[in-house]
C-alpha positions as a printed NumPy array, in Angstrom:
array([[  0.222,   1.126,  13.739],
       [  2.253,  -0.974,  11.327],
       [  2.704,  -3.66 ,  13.973],
       [ -1.051,  -3.654,  14.623],
       [ -1.457,  -4.733,  11.018],
       [ -0.076,  -8.101,  12.103],
       [ -2.559,  -8.37 ,  14.986],
       [ -5.791,  -7.428,  13.199],
       [ -7.01 , -10.312,  11.096],
       [-10.235, -10.157,   9.144],
       [-12.007, -13.517,   8.989],
       [ -9.894, -14.703,   6.06 ],
       [ -7.31 , -16.824,   7.846],
       [ -3.58 , -16.178,   7.917],
       [ -2.856, -16.789,   4.253],
       [ -6.106, -15.148,   3.198],
       [ -5.042, -11.972,   4.966],
       [ -1.712, -11.848,   3.125],
       [ -3.507, -12.616,  -0.141],
       [ -6.007,  -9.827,   0.572],
       [ -3.194,  -7.296,   1.117],
       [ -1.472,  -8.475,  -2.058],
       [ -4.706,  -8.187,  -4.052],
       [ -5.203,  -4.63 ,  -2.776],
       [ -1.617,  -3.591,  -3.6  ],
       [ -1.507,  -5.214,  -7.039],
       [ -3.967,  -2.872,  -8.83 ],
       [ -2.207,   0.159,  -7.328],
       [  1.103,  -1.172,  -8.637],
       [ -0.283,  -1.625, -12.152],
       [ -1.952,   1.802, -12.127],
       [  1.386,   3.286, -11.088],
       [  3.154,   1.447, -13.917],
       [  0.531,   2.626, -16.42 ],
       [  1.028,   6.203, -15.265],
       [  4.746,   5.934, -16.002],
       [  4.647,   8.664, -18.631],
       [  2.312,  10.886, -16.601],
       [  4.884,  11.642, -13.911],
       [  2.978,  14.516, -12.282],
       [ -0.196,  12.467, -11.77 ],
       [  1.833,   9.535, -10.477],
       [  3.722,  11.754,  -8.003],
       [  0.487,  13.301,  -6.749],
       [ -1.176,   9.91 ,  -6.196],
       [  1.891,   8.518,  -4.454],
       [  2.218,  11.512,  -2.147],
       [ -1.506,  11.539,  -1.34 ],
       [ -1.554,   7.879,  -0.312],
       [  1.728,   8.023,   1.633],
       [  0.602,  11.146,   3.518],
       [ -2.786,   9.494,   4.155],
       [ -1.004,   6.553,   5.788],
       [  0.871,   8.88 ,   8.132],
       [ -2.277,  10.867,   8.946],
       [ -4.144,   7.654,   9.736],
       [ -1.195,   6.562,  11.869],
       [ -1.611,   9.721,  13.97 ],
       [ -5.379,   9.209,  14.147],
       [ -4.907,   5.596,  15.22 ],
       [ -2.09 ,   6.37 ,  17.67 ],
       [ -4.148,   8.915,  19.603],
       [ -7.191,   6.612,  19.526],
       [ -9.292,   9.266,  17.824],
       [-11.1  ,   6.684,  15.704],
       [-10.043,   3.045,  15.676],
       [-12.05 ,   2.096,  12.583],
       [-10.072,   4.603,  10.509],
       [ -6.925,   2.902,  11.744],
       [ -8.238,  -0.469,  10.625],
       [ -9.145,   1.012,   7.238],
       [ -5.631,   2.367,   6.955],
       [ -4.174,  -1.03 ,   7.841],
       [ -6.258,  -2.903,   5.309],
       [ -6.481,  -0.461,   2.404],
       [ -4.203,   2.584,   2.565],
       [ -0.94 ,   0.847,   3.489],
       [ -1.122,  -1.722,   0.646],
       [ -2.192,   0.935,  -1.884],
       [  0.631,   3.26 ,  -0.807],
       [  3.074,   0.342,  -0.977],
       [  1.83 ,  -0.513,  -4.472],
       [  2.389,   3.047,  -5.678],
       [  5.827,   3.279,  -4.075],
       [  6.925,  -0.061,  -5.558],
       [  5.689,   1.049,  -8.984],
       [  8.496,   3.647,  -9.008],
       [ 11.124,   0.882,  -8.888],
       [ 12.448,  -0.049, -12.297],
       [ 13.286,  -3.723, -12.406],
       [ 16.148,  -4.619, -14.725],
       [ 15.111,  -6.522, -17.817],
       [ 17.609,  -8.822, -19.452],
       [ 17.475,  -9.048, -23.193],
       [ 18.523, -12.281, -24.767],
       [ 21.127, -12.114, -27.471],
       [ 20.112, -14.013, -30.538]])
């Protein structure tokens, strides 16, 4: 299913599609960063969206419902990626004065 993400383009153009995915993942990333102190809620949301991606992958693989697969490609994968990336702590350099 992940490779089908590259083959299904909404009528946004090539760069519009990448921008759309980025704009879907960005709010999930910031929500994950805001929930930094609420670890239990953040873990639950991350697990729910990652498991939903795998469930939609099974649904799409067995051709049970193709529209759910498209929904997973366009919405669930970027949201799950946003939550997973929000767990990464980027190093911050402090300038010495």
